[in-house]
PDB file of C-alpha atoms in Angstrom:
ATOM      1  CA  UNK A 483      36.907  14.838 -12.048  1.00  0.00           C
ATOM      2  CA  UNK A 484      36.053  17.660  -9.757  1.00  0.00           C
ATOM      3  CA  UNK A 485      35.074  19.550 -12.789  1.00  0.00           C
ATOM      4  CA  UNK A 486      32.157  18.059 -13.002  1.00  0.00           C
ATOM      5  CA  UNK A 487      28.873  20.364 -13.164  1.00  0.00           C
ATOM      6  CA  UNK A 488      25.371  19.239 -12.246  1.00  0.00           C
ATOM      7  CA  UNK A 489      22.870  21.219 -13.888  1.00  0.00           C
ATOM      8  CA  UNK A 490      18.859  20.884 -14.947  1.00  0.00           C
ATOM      9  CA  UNK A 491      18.139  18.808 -17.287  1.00  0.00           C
ATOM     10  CA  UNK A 492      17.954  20.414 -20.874  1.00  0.00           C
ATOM     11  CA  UNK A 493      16.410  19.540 -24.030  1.00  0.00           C
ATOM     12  CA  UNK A 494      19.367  19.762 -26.005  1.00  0.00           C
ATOM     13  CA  UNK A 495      20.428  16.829 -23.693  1.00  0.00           C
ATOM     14  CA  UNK A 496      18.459  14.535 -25.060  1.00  0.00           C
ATOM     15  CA  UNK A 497      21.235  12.894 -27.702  1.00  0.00           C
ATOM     16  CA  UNK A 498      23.676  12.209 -24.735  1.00  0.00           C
ATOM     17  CA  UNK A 499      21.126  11.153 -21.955  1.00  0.00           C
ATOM     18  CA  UNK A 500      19.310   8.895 -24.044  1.00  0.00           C
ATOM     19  CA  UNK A 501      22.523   6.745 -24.989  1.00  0.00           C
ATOM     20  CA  UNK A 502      23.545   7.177 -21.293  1.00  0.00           C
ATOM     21  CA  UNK A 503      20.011   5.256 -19.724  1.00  0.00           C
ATOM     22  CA  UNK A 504      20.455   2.607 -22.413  1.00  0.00           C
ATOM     23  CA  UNK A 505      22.933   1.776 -20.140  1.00  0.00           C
ATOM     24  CA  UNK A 506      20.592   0.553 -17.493  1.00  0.00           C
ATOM     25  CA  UNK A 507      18.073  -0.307 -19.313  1.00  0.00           C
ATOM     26  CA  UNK A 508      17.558  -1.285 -23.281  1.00  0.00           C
ATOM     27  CA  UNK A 509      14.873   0.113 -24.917  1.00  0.00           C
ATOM     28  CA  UNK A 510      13.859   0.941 -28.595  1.00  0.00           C
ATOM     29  CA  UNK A 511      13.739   4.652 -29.374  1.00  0.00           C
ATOM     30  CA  UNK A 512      12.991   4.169 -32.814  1.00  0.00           C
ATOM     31  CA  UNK A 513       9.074   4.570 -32.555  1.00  0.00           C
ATOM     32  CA  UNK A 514      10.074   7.850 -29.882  1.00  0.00           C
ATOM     33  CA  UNK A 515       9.885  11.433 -31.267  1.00  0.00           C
ATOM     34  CA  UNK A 516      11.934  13.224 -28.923  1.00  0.00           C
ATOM     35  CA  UNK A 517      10.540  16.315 -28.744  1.00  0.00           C
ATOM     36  CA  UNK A 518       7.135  14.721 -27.973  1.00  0.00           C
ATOM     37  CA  UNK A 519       9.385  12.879 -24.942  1.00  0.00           C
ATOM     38  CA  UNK A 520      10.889  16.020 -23.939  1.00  0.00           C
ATOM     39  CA  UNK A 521       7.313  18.240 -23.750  1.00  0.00           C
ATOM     40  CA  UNK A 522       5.578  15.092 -22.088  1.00  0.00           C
ATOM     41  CA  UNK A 523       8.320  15.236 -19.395  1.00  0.00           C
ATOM     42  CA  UNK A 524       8.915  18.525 -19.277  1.00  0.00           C
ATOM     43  CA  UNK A 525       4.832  19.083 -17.872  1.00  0.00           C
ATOM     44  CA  UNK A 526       5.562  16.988 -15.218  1.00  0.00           C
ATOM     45  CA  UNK A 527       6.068  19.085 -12.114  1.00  0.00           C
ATOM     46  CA  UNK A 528       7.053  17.076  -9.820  1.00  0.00           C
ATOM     47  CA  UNK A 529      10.495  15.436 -11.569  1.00  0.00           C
ATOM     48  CA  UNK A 530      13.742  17.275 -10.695  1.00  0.00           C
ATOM     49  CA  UNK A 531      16.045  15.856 -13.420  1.00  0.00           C
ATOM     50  CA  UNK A 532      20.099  16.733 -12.989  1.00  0.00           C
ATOM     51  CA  UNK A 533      22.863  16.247 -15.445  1.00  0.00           C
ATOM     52  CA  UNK A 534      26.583  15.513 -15.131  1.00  0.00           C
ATOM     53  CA  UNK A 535      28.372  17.644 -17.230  1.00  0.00           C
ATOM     54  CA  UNK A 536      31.959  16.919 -17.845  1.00  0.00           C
ATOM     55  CA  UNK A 537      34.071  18.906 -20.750  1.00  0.00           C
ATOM     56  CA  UNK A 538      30.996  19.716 -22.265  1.00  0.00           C
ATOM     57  CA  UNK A 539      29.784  16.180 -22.026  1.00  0.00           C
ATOM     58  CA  UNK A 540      26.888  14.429 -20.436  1.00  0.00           C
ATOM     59  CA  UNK A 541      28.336  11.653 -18.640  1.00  0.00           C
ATOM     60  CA  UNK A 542      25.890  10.861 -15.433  1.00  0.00           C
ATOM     61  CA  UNK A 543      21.681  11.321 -15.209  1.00  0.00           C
ATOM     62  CA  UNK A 544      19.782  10.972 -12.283  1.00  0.00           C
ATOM     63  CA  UNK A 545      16.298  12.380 -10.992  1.00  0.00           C
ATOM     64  CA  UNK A 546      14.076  12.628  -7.886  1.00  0.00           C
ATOM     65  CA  UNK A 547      10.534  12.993  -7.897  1.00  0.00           C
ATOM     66  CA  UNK A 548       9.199  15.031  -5.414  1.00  0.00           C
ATOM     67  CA  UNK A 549       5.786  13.562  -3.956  1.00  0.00           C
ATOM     68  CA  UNK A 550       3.136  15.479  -1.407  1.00  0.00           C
ATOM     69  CA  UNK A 551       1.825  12.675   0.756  1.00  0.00           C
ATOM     70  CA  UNK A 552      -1.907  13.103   2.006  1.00  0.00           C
ATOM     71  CA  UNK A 553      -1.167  13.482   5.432  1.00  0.00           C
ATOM     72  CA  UNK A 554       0.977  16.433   4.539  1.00  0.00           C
ATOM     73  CA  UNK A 555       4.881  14.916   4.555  1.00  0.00           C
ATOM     74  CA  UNK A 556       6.733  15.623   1.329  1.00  0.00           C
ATOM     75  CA  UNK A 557       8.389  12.382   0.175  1.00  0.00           C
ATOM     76  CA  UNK A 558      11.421  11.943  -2.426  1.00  0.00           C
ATOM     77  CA  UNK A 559      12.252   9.073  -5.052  1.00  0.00           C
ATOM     78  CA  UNK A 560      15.284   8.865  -6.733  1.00  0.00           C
ATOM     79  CA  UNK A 561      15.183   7.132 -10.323  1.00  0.00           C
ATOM     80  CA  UNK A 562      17.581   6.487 -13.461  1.00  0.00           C
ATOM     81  CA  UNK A 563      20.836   6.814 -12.055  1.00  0.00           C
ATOM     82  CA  UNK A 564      23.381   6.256 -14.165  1.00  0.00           C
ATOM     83  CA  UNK A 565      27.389   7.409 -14.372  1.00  0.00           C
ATOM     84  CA  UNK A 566      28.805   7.036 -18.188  1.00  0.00           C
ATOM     85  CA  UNK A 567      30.730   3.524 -18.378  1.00  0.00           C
ATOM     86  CA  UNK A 568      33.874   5.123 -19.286  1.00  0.00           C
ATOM     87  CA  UNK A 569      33.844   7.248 -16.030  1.00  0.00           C
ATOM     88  CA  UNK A 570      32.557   4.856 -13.188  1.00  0.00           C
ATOM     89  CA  UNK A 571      34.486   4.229 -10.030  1.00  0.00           C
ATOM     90  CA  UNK A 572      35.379   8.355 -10.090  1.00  0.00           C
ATOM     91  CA  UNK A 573      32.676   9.201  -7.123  1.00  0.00           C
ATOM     92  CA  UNK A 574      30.594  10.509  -9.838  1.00  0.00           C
ATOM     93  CA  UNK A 575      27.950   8.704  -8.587  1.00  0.00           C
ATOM     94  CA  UNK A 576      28.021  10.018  -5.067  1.00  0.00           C
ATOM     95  CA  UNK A 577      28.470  13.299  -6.216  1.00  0.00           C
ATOM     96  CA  UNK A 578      25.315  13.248  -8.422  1.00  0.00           C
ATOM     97  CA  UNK A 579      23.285  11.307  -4.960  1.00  0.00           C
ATOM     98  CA  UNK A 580      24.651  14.214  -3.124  1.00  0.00           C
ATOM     99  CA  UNK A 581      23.372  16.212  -5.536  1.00  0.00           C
ATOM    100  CA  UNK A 582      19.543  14.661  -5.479  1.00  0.00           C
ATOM    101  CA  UNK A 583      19.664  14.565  -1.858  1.00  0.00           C
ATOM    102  CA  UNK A 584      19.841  18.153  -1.667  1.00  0.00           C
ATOM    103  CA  UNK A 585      17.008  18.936  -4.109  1.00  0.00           C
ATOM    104  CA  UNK A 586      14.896  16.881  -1.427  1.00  0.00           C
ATOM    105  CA  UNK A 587      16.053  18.657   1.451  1.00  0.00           C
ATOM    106  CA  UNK A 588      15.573  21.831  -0.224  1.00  0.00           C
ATOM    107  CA  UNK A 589      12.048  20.790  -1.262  1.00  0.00           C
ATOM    108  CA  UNK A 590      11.522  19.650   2.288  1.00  0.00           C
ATOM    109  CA  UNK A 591      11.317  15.797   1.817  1.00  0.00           C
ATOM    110  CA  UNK A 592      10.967  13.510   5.102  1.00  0.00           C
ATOM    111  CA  UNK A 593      12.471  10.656   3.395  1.00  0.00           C
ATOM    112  CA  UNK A 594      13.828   9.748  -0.156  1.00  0.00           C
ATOM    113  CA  UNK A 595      13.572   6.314  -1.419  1.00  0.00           C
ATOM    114  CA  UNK A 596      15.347   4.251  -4.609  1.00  0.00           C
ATOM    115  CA  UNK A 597      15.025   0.835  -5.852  1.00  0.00           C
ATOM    116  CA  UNK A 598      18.067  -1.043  -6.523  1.00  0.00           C
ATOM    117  CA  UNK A 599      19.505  -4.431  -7.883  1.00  0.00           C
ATOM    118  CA  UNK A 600      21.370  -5.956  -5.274  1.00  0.00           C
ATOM    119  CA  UNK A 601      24.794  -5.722  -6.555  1.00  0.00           C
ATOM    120  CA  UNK A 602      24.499  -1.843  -5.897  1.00  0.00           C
ATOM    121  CA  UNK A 603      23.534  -1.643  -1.954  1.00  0.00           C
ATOM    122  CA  UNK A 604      27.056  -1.092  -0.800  1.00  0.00           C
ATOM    123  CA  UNK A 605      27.345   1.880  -3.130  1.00  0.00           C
ATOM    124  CA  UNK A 606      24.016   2.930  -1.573  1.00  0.00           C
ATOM    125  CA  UNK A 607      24.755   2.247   1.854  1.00  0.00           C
ATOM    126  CA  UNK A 608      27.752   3.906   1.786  1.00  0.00           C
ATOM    127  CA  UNK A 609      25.445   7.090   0.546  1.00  0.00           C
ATOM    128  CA  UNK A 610      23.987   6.723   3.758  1.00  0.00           C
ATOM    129  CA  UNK A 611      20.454   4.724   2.271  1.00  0.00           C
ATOM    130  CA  UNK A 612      19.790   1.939   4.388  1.00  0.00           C
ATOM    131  CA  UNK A 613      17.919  -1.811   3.358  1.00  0.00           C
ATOM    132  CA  UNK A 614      13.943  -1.190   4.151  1.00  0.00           C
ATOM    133  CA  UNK A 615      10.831  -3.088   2.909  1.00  0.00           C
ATOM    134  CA  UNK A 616      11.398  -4.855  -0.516  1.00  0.00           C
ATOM    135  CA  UNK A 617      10.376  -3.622  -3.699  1.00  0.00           C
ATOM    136  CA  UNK A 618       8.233  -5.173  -6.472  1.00  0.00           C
ATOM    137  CA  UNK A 619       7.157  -3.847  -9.924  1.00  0.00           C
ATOM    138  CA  UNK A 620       5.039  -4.556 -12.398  1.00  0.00           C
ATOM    139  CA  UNK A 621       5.416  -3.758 -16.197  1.00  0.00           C
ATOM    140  CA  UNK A 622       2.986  -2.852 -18.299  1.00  0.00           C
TER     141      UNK A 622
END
């Protein structure tokens, strides 16, 4: 799969990424009007979305969001990844880190953070991320 092509995220993605972060998390999209999703994320400024494209499909999503810290630092946190079922265990998923890693160096980031379940520290660890503080969260 060295094909693969990560890219912006586009609008017209919406179909395949959608199916692709049910699998990490369920949610219902029936009450969700897409396009209102896509201009509500689209303002946001500080999200640097990336596809995996693969023979013209999208089979991997991740994003960093890019955060300027009040003492002046720049600070990175990746979210949503996810590598299409039927692809896993293809370093997809180090290719797309890779891939957010760089859009924090290039943005000048001092650190990048993710959350993870547990099962999924090797894979992180062997990204170079290392075990610090524990994180909580709160849904609302």
């Amino acid at each position: 799969m060295d094909n693969i092509i990560f890219r912006p995220v586009k609008r017209k993605d919406l179909d395949e990424v959608f199916p692709l972060l049910q699998q990490l998390t369920v949610i219902s999209y029936s009450s969700r009007d897409k396009d209102d999703c896509w201009n509500r994320f689209i303002t946001n400024n500080s999200s640097n979305s990336i596809v995996g494209v693969y023979n013209d499909k999208v089979i991997a999503y991740g994003s960093i969001v890019i955060e300027n810290k009040i003492r002046g630092g720049i600070a990175g946190y990746i979210e949503d990844i996810v590598v299409d079922k039927s692809v896993r265990g293809k370093n997809i998923g180090i290719k797309l880190i890779k891939e957010l890693v760089k859009i924090g160096s290039n943005n000048n980031c001092y650190r990048i953070t993710l959350t993870c379940k547990q099962n999924l520290i090797n894979f992180y660890q062997k990204n170079n991320f290392k075990v610090d503080n524990i994180a909580m969260k709160l849904h609302l």
